[in-house]
mmCIF file with all atom_site columns, C-alpha atoms in Angstrom:
data_model
loop_
_atom_site.group_PDB
_atom_site.id
_atom_site.type_symbol
_atom_site.label_atom_id
_atom_site.label_alt_id
_atom_site.label_comp_id
_atom_site.label_asym_id
_atom_site.label_entity_id
_atom_site.label_seq_id
_atom_site.pdbx_PDB_ins_code
_atom_site.Cartn_x
_atom_site.Cartn_y
_atom_site.Cartn_z
_atom_site.occupancy
_atom_site.B_iso_or_equiv
_atom_site.pdbx_formal_charge
_atom_site.auth_seq_id
_atom_site.auth_comp_id
_atom_site.auth_asym_id
_atom_site.auth_atom_id
_atom_site.pdbx_PDB_model_num
ATOM 1   C CA . MET A 1 1   ? 11.713  20.758  1.394   1.00 0.00 ? 262 MET A CA 1
ATOM 2   C CA . THR A 1 2   ? 10.885  17.328  -0.018  1.00 0.00 ? 263 THR A CA 1
ATOM 3   C CA . ARG A 1 3   ? 12.906  14.145  -0.378  1.00 0.00 ? 264 ARG A CA 1
ATOM 4   C CA . GLU A 1 4   ? 12.284  11.459  -2.962  1.00 0.00 ? 265 GLU A CA 1
ATOM 5   C CA . LEU A 1 5   ? 11.435  8.130   -1.358  1.00 0.00 ? 266 LEU A CA 1
ATOM 6   C CA . VAL A 1 6   ? 13.604  5.209   -2.439  1.00 0.00 ? 267 VAL A CA 1
ATOM 7   C CA . VAL A 1 7   ? 11.593  2.256   -3.764  1.00 0.00 ? 268 VAL A CA 1
ATOM 8   C CA . SER A 1 8   ? 12.435  -0.927  -5.630  1.00 0.00 ? 269 SER A CA 1
ATOM 9   C CA . ASP A 1 9   ? 11.440  -1.310  -9.282  1.00 0.00 ? 270 ASP A CA 1
ATOM 10  C CA . GLU A 1 10  ? 8.879   -3.954  -8.283  1.00 0.00 ? 271 GLU A CA 1
ATOM 11  C CA . VAL A 1 11  ? 7.220   -1.662  -5.739  1.00 0.00 ? 272 VAL A CA 1
ATOM 12  C CA . ARG A 1 12  ? 7.333   1.316   -8.155  1.00 0.00 ? 273 ARG A CA 1
ATOM 13  C CA . ARG A 1 13  ? 5.605   -0.738  -10.893 1.00 0.00 ? 274 ARG A CA 1
ATOM 14  C CA . ALA A 1 14  ? 2.895   -1.930  -8.506  1.00 0.00 ? 275 ALA A CA 1
ATOM 15  C CA . LEU A 1 15  ? 2.266   1.574   -7.118  1.00 0.00 ? 276 LEU A CA 1
ATOM 16  C CA . VAL A 1 16  ? 2.033   3.133   -10.601 1.00 0.00 ? 277 VAL A CA 1
ATOM 17  C CA . THR A 1 17  ? -0.442  0.421   -11.591 1.00 0.00 ? 278 THR A CA 1
ATOM 18  C CA . LEU A 1 18  ? -2.498  0.855   -8.428  1.00 0.00 ? 279 LEU A CA 1
ATOM 19  C CA . ARG A 1 19  ? -2.596  4.626   -8.949  1.00 0.00 ? 280 ARG A CA 1
ATOM 20  C CA . LYS A 1 20  ? -3.936  4.055   -12.473 1.00 0.00 ? 281 LYS A CA 1
ATOM 21  C CA . PHE A 1 21  ? -6.629  1.786   -11.035 1.00 0.00 ? 282 PHE A CA 1
ATOM 22  C CA . SER A 1 22  ? -7.533  4.184   -8.218  1.00 0.00 ? 283 SER A CA 1
ATOM 23  C CA . LEU A 1 23  ? -11.019 5.589   -8.219  1.00 0.00 ? 284 LEU A CA 1
ATOM 24  C CA . ARG A 1 24  ? -9.748  9.035   -7.227  1.00 0.00 ? 285 ARG A CA 1
ATOM 25  C CA . GLN A 1 25  ? -6.672  10.127  -9.172  1.00 0.00 ? 286 GLN A CA 1
ATOM 26  C CA . LYS A 1 26  ? -4.204  12.225  -7.180  1.00 0.00 ? 287 LYS A CA 1
ATOM 27  C CA . PRO A 1 27  ? -1.804  14.531  -9.033  1.00 0.00 ? 288 PRO A CA 1
ATOM 28  C CA . VAL A 1 28  ? 1.157   14.095  -6.672  1.00 0.00 ? 289 VAL A CA 1
ATOM 29  C CA . ALA A 1 29  ? 2.480   11.390  -4.383  1.00 0.00 ? 290 ALA A CA 1
ATOM 30  C CA . VAL A 1 30  ? 3.668   13.201  -1.273  1.00 0.00 ? 291 VAL A CA 1
ATOM 31  C CA . VAL A 1 31  ? 3.346   12.146  2.348   1.00 0.00 ? 292 VAL A CA 1
ATOM 32  C CA . ASP A 1 32  ? 3.489   14.857  5.002   1.00 0.00 ? 293 ASP A CA 1
ATOM 33  C CA . ALA A 1 33  ? 6.782   14.731  6.952   1.00 0.00 ? 294 ALA A CA 1
ATOM 34  C CA . ALA A 1 34  ? 5.289   16.201  10.138  1.00 0.00 ? 295 ALA A CA 1
ATOM 35  C CA . ARG A 1 35  ? 2.475   13.623  10.172  1.00 0.00 ? 296 ARG A CA 1
ATOM 36  C CA . VAL A 1 36  ? 4.993   10.837  9.522   1.00 0.00 ? 297 VAL A CA 1
ATOM 37  C CA . ALA A 1 37  ? 7.081   12.053  12.467  1.00 0.00 ? 298 ALA A CA 1
ATOM 38  C CA . ASP A 1 38  ? 3.977   11.964  14.681  1.00 0.00 ? 299 ASP A CA 1
ATOM 39  C CA . VAL A 1 39  ? 3.165   8.405   13.571  1.00 0.00 ? 300 VAL A CA 1
ATOM 40  C CA . GLU A 1 40  ? 6.745   7.235   14.108  1.00 0.00 ? 301 GLU A CA 1
ATOM 41  C CA . LYS A 1 41  ? 6.781   8.764   17.585  1.00 0.00 ? 302 LYS A CA 1
ATOM 42  C CA . ALA A 1 42  ? 3.417   7.213   18.497  1.00 0.00 ? 303 ALA A CA 1
ATOM 43  C CA . LEU A 1 43  ? 4.502   3.770   17.291  1.00 0.00 ? 304 LEU A CA 1
ATOM 44  C CA . GLY A 1 44  ? 8.103   3.934   18.502  1.00 0.00 ? 305 GLY A CA 1
ATOM 45  C CA . CYS A 1 45  ? 9.656   3.072   15.143  1.00 0.00 ? 306 CYS A CA 1
ATOM 46  C CA . SER A 1 46  ? 10.801  4.674   11.931  1.00 0.00 ? 307 SER A CA 1
ATOM 47  C CA . LEU A 1 47  ? 8.949   3.881   8.726   1.00 0.00 ? 308 LEU A CA 1
ATOM 48  C CA . HIS A 1 48  ? 10.743  2.586   5.655   1.00 0.00 ? 309 HIS A CA 1
ATOM 49  C CA . ASP A 1 49  ? 10.584  4.494   2.355   1.00 0.00 ? 310 ASP A CA 1
ATOM 50  C CA . GLU A 1 50  ? 8.604   1.763   0.553   1.00 0.00 ? 311 GLU A CA 1
ATOM 51  C CA . PHE A 1 51  ? 5.926   1.891   3.249   1.00 0.00 ? 312 PHE A CA 1
ATOM 52  C CA . LEU A 1 52  ? 5.839   5.694   3.037   1.00 0.00 ? 313 LEU A CA 1
ATOM 53  C CA . ALA A 1 53  ? 5.687   5.563   -0.781  1.00 0.00 ? 314 ALA A CA 1
ATOM 54  C CA . THR A 1 54  ? 2.632   3.331   -0.538  1.00 0.00 ? 315 THR A CA 1
ATOM 55  C CA . LEU A 1 55  ? 0.943   5.870   1.725   1.00 0.00 ? 316 LEU A CA 1
ATOM 56  C CA . ALA A 1 56  ? 2.097   8.781   -0.469  1.00 0.00 ? 317 ALA A CA 1
ATOM 57  C CA . ALA A 1 57  ? 0.548   7.149   -3.538  1.00 0.00 ? 318 ALA A CA 1
ATOM 58  C CA . GLN A 1 58  ? -2.906  7.751   -1.990  1.00 0.00 ? 319 GLN A CA 1
ATOM 59  C CA . LEU A 1 59  ? -4.346  4.581   -3.447  1.00 0.00 ? 320 LEU A CA 1
ATOM 60  C CA . ASP A 1 60  ? -8.076  3.982   -3.776  1.00 0.00 ? 321 ASP A CA 1
ATOM 61  C CA . PRO A 1 61  ? -8.477  1.065   -6.195  1.00 0.00 ? 322 PRO A CA 1
ATOM 62  C CA . PRO A 1 62  ? -11.734 -0.873  -6.502  1.00 0.00 ? 323 PRO A CA 1
ATOM 63  C CA . GLY A 1 63  ? -12.319 -3.991  -4.445  1.00 0.00 ? 324 GLY A CA 1
ATOM 64  C CA . ASP A 1 64  ? -12.487 -4.922  -0.784  1.00 0.00 ? 325 ASP A CA 1
ATOM 65  C CA . ALA A 1 65  ? -8.832  -4.419  0.154   1.00 0.00 ? 326 ALA A CA 1
ATOM 66  C CA . LYS A 1 66  ? -7.832  -0.859  1.051   1.00 0.00 ? 327 LYS A CA 1
ATOM 67  C CA . ILE A 1 67  ? -4.590  0.866   1.940   1.00 0.00 ? 328 ILE A CA 1
ATOM 68  C CA . LEU A 1 68  ? -4.924  2.796   5.183   1.00 0.00 ? 329 LEU A CA 1
ATOM 69  C CA . ASP A 1 69  ? -4.697  6.552   5.312   1.00 0.00 ? 330 ASP A CA 1
ATOM 70  C CA . LEU A 1 70  ? -1.764  7.783   7.385   1.00 0.00 ? 331 LEU A CA 1
ATOM 71  C CA . SER A 1 71  ? -4.252  9.074   9.959   1.00 0.00 ? 332 SER A CA 1
ATOM 72  C CA . ASP A 1 72  ? -5.487  5.505   10.585  1.00 0.00 ? 333 ASP A CA 1
ATOM 73  C CA . VAL A 1 73  ? -2.110  3.754   10.763  1.00 0.00 ? 334 VAL A CA 1
ATOM 74  C CA . VAL A 1 74  ? -1.512  4.408   14.481  1.00 0.00 ? 335 VAL A CA 1
ATOM 75  C CA . GLU A 1 75  ? -4.940  3.277   15.670  1.00 0.00 ? 336 GLU A CA 1
ATOM 76  C CA . VAL A 1 76  ? -5.045  0.089   13.592  1.00 0.00 ? 337 VAL A CA 1
ATOM 77  C CA . THR A 1 77  ? -1.433  -0.781  14.429  1.00 0.00 ? 338 THR A CA 1
ATOM 78  C CA . LYS A 1 78  ? -2.068  -0.367  18.158  1.00 0.00 ? 339 LYS A CA 1
ATOM 79  C CA . GLN A 1 79  ? -5.176  -2.560  17.905  1.00 0.00 ? 340 GLN A CA 1
ATOM 80  C CA . LEU A 1 80  ? -3.199  -5.297  16.191  1.00 0.00 ? 341 LEU A CA 1
ATOM 81  C CA . ARG A 1 81  ? -0.274  -5.016  18.585  1.00 0.00 ? 342 ARG A CA 1
ATOM 82  C CA . LYS A 1 82  ? -2.745  -5.889  21.355  1.00 0.00 ? 343 LYS A CA 1
ATOM 83  C CA . LEU A 1 83  ? -3.167  -9.205  19.515  1.00 0.00 ? 344 LEU A CA 1
ATOM 84  C CA . ASP A 1 84  ? 0.549   -9.819  20.137  1.00 0.00 ? 345 ASP A CA 1
ATOM 85  C CA . TRP A 1 85  ? 1.699   -9.357  16.547  1.00 0.00 ? 346 TRP A CA 1
ATOM 86  C CA . GLY A 1 86  ? 4.868   -7.620  17.704  1.00 0.00 ? 347 GLY A CA 1
ATOM 87  C CA . THR A 1 87  ? 6.059   -4.049  17.939  1.00 0.00 ? 348 THR A CA 1
ATOM 88  C CA . ASN A 1 88  ? 8.163   -4.248  14.762  1.00 0.00 ? 349 ASN A CA 1
ATOM 89  C CA . ARG A 1 89  ? 5.135   -4.332  12.470  1.00 0.00 ? 350 ARG A CA 1
ATOM 90  C CA . VAL A 1 90  ? 2.979   -1.490  11.197  1.00 0.00 ? 351 VAL A CA 1
ATOM 91  C CA . ALA A 1 91  ? -0.531  -1.764  9.707   1.00 0.00 ? 352 ALA A CA 1
ATOM 92  C CA . ILE A 1 92  ? -0.797  -0.742  6.074   1.00 0.00 ? 353 ILE A CA 1
ATOM 93  C CA . GLY A 1 93  ? -4.166  -2.003  4.880   1.00 0.00 ? 354 GLY A CA 1
ATOM 94  C CA . HIS A 1 94  ? -7.306  -3.958  5.537   1.00 0.00 ? 355 HIS A CA 1
ATOM 95  C CA . ALA A 1 95  ? -10.076 -5.847  3.822   1.00 0.00 ? 356 ALA A CA 1
ATOM 96  C CA . ASN A 1 96  ? -13.383 -7.315  4.886   1.00 0.00 ? 357 ASN A CA 1
ATOM 97  C CA . VAL A 1 97  ? -13.599 -10.659 3.147   1.00 0.00 ? 358 VAL A CA 1
ATOM 98  C CA . ASP A 1 98  ? -15.278 -13.194 5.432   1.00 0.00 ? 359 ASP A CA 1
ATOM 99  C CA . GLY A 1 99  ? -14.302 -10.989 8.371   1.00 0.00 ? 360 GLY A CA 1
ATOM 100 C CA . PRO A 1 100 ? -11.601 -8.372  8.799   1.00 0.00 ? 361 PRO A CA 1
ATOM 101 C CA . VAL A 1 101 ? -8.163  -8.964  7.333   1.00 0.00 ? 362 VAL A CA 1
ATOM 102 C CA . TYR A 1 102 ? -5.260  -6.666  8.204   1.00 0.00 ? 363 TYR A CA 1
ATOM 103 C CA . TYR A 1 103 ? -1.978  -6.284  6.387   1.00 0.00 ? 364 TYR A CA 1
ATOM 104 C CA . HIS A 1 104 ? 1.186   -5.418  8.281   1.00 0.00 ? 365 HIS A CA 1
ATOM 105 C CA . VAL A 1 105 ? 4.663   -4.681  7.078   1.00 0.00 ? 366 VAL A CA 1
ATOM 106 C CA . GLY A 1 106 ? 7.899   -4.797  8.992   1.00 0.00 ? 367 GLY A CA 1
ATOM 107 C CA . SER A 1 107 ? 8.928   -1.248  9.738   1.00 0.00 ? 368 SER A CA 1
ATOM 108 C CA . GLN A 1 108 ? 12.554  -1.711  8.551   1.00 0.00 ? 369 GLN A CA 1
ATOM 109 C CA . PRO A 1 109 ? 12.440  -2.594  5.662   1.00 0.00 ? 370 PRO A CA 1
ATOM 110 C CA . PRO A 1 110 ? 9.003   -3.838  4.584   1.00 0.00 ? 371 PRO A CA 1
ATOM 111 C CA . LYS A 1 111 ? 10.258  -6.908  2.771   1.00 0.00 ? 372 LYS A CA 1
ATOM 112 C CA . THR A 1 112 ? 7.331   -8.982  3.937   1.00 0.00 ? 373 THR A CA 1
ATOM 113 C CA . ALA A 1 113 ? 3.628   -8.391  4.208   1.00 0.00 ? 374 ALA A CA 1
ATOM 114 C CA . LEU A 1 114 ? 1.740   -10.042 7.021   1.00 0.00 ? 375 LEU A CA 1
ATOM 115 C CA . LYS A 1 115 ? -1.894  -10.908 6.591   1.00 0.00 ? 376 LYS A CA 1
ATOM 116 C CA . VAL A 1 116 ? -3.736  -11.217 9.905   1.00 0.00 ? 377 VAL A CA 1
ATOM 117 C CA . ASN A 1 117 ? -7.071  -13.017 9.902   1.00 0.00 ? 378 ASN A CA 1
ATOM 118 C CA . ASP A 1 118 ? -8.648  -14.995 12.734  1.00 0.00 ? 379 ASP A CA 1
ATOM 119 C CA . ASN A 1 119 ? -5.293  -15.524 14.498  1.00 0.00 ? 380 ASN A CA 1
ATOM 120 C CA . THR A 1 120 ? -3.684  -16.887 11.333  1.00 0.00 ? 381 THR A CA 1
ATOM 121 C CA . HIS A 1 121 ? -0.881  -15.091 9.553   1.00 0.00 ? 382 HIS A CA 1
ATOM 122 C CA . TYR A 1 122 ? 0.731   -15.479 6.176   1.00 0.00 ? 383 TYR A CA 1
ATOM 123 C CA . LEU A 1 123 ? 4.064   -13.984 5.220   1.00 0.00 ? 384 LEU A CA 1
ATOM 124 C CA . GLY A 1 124 ? 4.914   -12.901 1.712   1.00 0.00 ? 385 GLY A CA 1
ATOM 125 C CA . ASP A 1 125 ? 7.168   -10.507 -0.167  1.00 0.00 ? 386 ASP A CA 1
ATOM 126 C CA . TYR A 1 126 ? 5.971   -6.869  0.108   1.00 0.00 ? 387 TYR A CA 1
ATOM 127 C CA . GLY A 1 127 ? 6.442   -6.032  -3.573  1.00 0.00 ? 388 GLY A CA 1
ATOM 128 C CA . ARG A 1 128 ? 4.661   -9.247  -4.510  1.00 0.00 ? 389 ARG A CA 1
ATOM 129 C CA . TRP A 1 129 ? 1.803   -8.356  -2.163  1.00 0.00 ? 390 TRP A CA 1
ATOM 130 C CA . LEU A 1 130 ? 1.420   -4.993  -3.915  1.00 0.00 ? 391 LEU A CA 1
ATOM 131 C CA . GLU A 1 131 ? 1.419   -6.768  -7.293  1.00 0.00 ? 392 GLU A CA 1
ATOM 132 C CA . ASP A 1 132 ? -1.264  -9.165  -6.035  1.00 0.00 ? 393 ASP A CA 1
ATOM 133 C CA . TYR A 1 133 ? -3.223  -6.163  -4.802  1.00 0.00 ? 394 TYR A CA 1
ATOM 134 C CA . ALA A 1 134 ? -2.998  -4.668  -8.319  1.00 0.00 ? 395 ALA A CA 1
ATOM 135 C CA . SER A 1 135 ? -4.218  -7.958  -9.816  1.00 0.00 ? 396 SER A CA 1
ATOM 136 C CA . VAL A 1 136 ? -7.444  -7.568  -7.814  1.00 0.00 ? 397 VAL A CA 1
ATOM 137 C CA . GLY A 1 137 ? -7.993  -4.302  -9.684  1.00 0.00 ? 398 GLY A CA 1
ATOM 138 C CA . ARG A 1 138 ? -7.295  -6.040  -12.990 1.00 0.00 ? 399 ARG A CA 1
ATOM 139 C CA . ASP A 1 139 ? -9.867  -8.715  -12.143 1.00 0.00 ? 400 ASP A CA 1
ATOM 140 C CA . PHE A 1 140 ? -12.415 -6.049  -11.218 1.00 0.00 ? 401 PHE A CA 1
ATOM 141 C CA . PHE A 1 141 ? -11.957 -4.163  -14.488 1.00 0.00 ? 402 PHE A CA 1
ATOM 142 C CA . ALA A 1 142 ? -11.934 -7.358  -16.590 1.00 0.00 ? 403 ALA A CA 1
ATOM 143 C CA . GLU A 1 143 ? -15.580 -7.895  -15.605 1.00 0.00 ? 404 GLU A CA 1
ATOM 144 C CA . GLY A 1 144 ? -16.663 -4.324  -16.447 1.00 0.00 ? 405 GLY A CA 1
ATOM 145 C CA . THR A 1 145 ? -17.500 -2.158  -19.423 1.00 0.00 ? 406 THR A CA 1
ATOM 146 C CA . ASN A 1 146 ? -15.406 -2.038  -22.620 1.00 0.00 ? 407 ASN A CA 1
ATOM 147 C CA . ASP A 1 147 ? -13.369 0.881   -21.234 1.00 0.00 ? 408 ASP A CA 1
ATOM 148 C CA . GLN A 1 148 ? -12.802 -0.968  -17.972 1.00 0.00 ? 409 GLN A CA 1
ATOM 149 C CA . ARG A 1 149 ? -11.786 -4.164  -19.777 1.00 0.00 ? 410 ARG A CA 1
ATOM 150 C CA . ALA A 1 150 ? -9.147  -2.164  -21.667 1.00 0.00 ? 411 ALA A CA 1
ATOM 151 C CA . LEU A 1 151 ? -7.843  -0.883  -18.331 1.00 0.00 ? 412 LEU A CA 1
ATOM 152 C CA . ALA A 1 152 ? -7.541  -4.476  -17.060 1.00 0.00 ? 413 ALA A CA 1
ATOM 153 C CA . SER A 1 153 ? -4.728  -5.153  -19.526 1.00 0.00 ? 414 SER A CA 1
ATOM 154 C CA . TRP A 1 154 ? -2.957  -1.806  -18.988 1.00 0.00 ? 415 TRP A CA 1
ATOM 155 C CA . GLN A 1 155 ? 0.759   -1.908  -18.193 1.00 0.00 ? 416 GLN A CA 1
ATOM 156 C CA . PRO A 1 156 ? 2.808   1.140   -17.180 1.00 0.00 ? 417 PRO A CA 1
ATOM 157 C CA . THR A 1 157 ? 5.260   2.478   -19.736 1.00 0.00 ? 418 THR A CA 1
ATOM 158 C CA . ASN A 1 158 ? 8.881   3.246   -18.868 1.00 0.00 ? 419 ASN A CA 1
ATOM 159 C CA . GLU A 1 159 ? 7.993   6.932   -19.040 1.00 0.00 ? 420 GLU A CA 1
ATOM 160 C CA . GLU A 1 160 ? 5.181   6.470   -16.519 1.00 0.00 ? 421 GLU A CA 1
ATOM 161 C CA . LEU A 1 161 ? 7.457   4.474   -14.226 1.00 0.00 ? 422 LEU A CA 1
ATOM 162 C CA . GLN A 1 162 ? 10.216  7.077   -14.428 1.00 0.00 ? 423 GLN A CA 1
ATOM 163 C CA . GLY A 1 163 ? 7.686   9.862   -13.860 1.00 0.00 ? 424 GLY A CA 1
ATOM 164 C CA . PHE A 1 164 ? 6.497   8.464   -10.535 1.00 0.00 ? 425 PHE A CA 1
ATOM 165 C CA . TYR A 1 165 ? 8.488   10.069  -7.730  1.00 0.00 ? 426 TYR A CA 1
ATOM 166 C CA . PRO A 1 166 ? 6.886   9.481   -4.331  1.00 0.00 ? 427 PRO A CA 1
ATOM 167 C CA . GLU A 1 167 ? 8.151   12.036  -1.827  1.00 0.00 ? 428 GLU A CA 1
ATOM 168 C CA . ILE A 1 168 ? 8.087   13.017  1.813   1.00 0.00 ? 429 ILE A CA 1
ATOM 169 C CA . GLY A 1 169 ? 7.854   16.705  2.534   1.00 0.00 ? 430 GLY A CA 1
#
């Protein structure tokens, strides 16, 4: 049995865009409920639908920043919690731009993204962070071949937005 994950329009638009930009297209956006339960138990928190939708989308866009696989969320989160970033945050992604950068979201709900780099943190809106993440893909494709440049200006249609139903099951 699956359940549709509830996401804001802003997050849905960003995830549809990031899926289009992903190097490996996935036919469905489903996150495994049993694995989610294991992660929640290991981290002592429940994960918000927008966080789970991001993981379900199985994103792999070009560039340095990457969304973690569910199997890596526990390990990276525990590493960052040792840096005293609090138990209410969960790792969602990382990059290696002038050293490692980690992105955290509050577990309930992920309204902010936290960027951790060399003991400095920046807070920003989660949906906006996903949009910024998509803009990195646009920049990458803008520098590429003719086909890639066309992809840089791509915007999801209403049909594509309505057809994206991330689920847990």
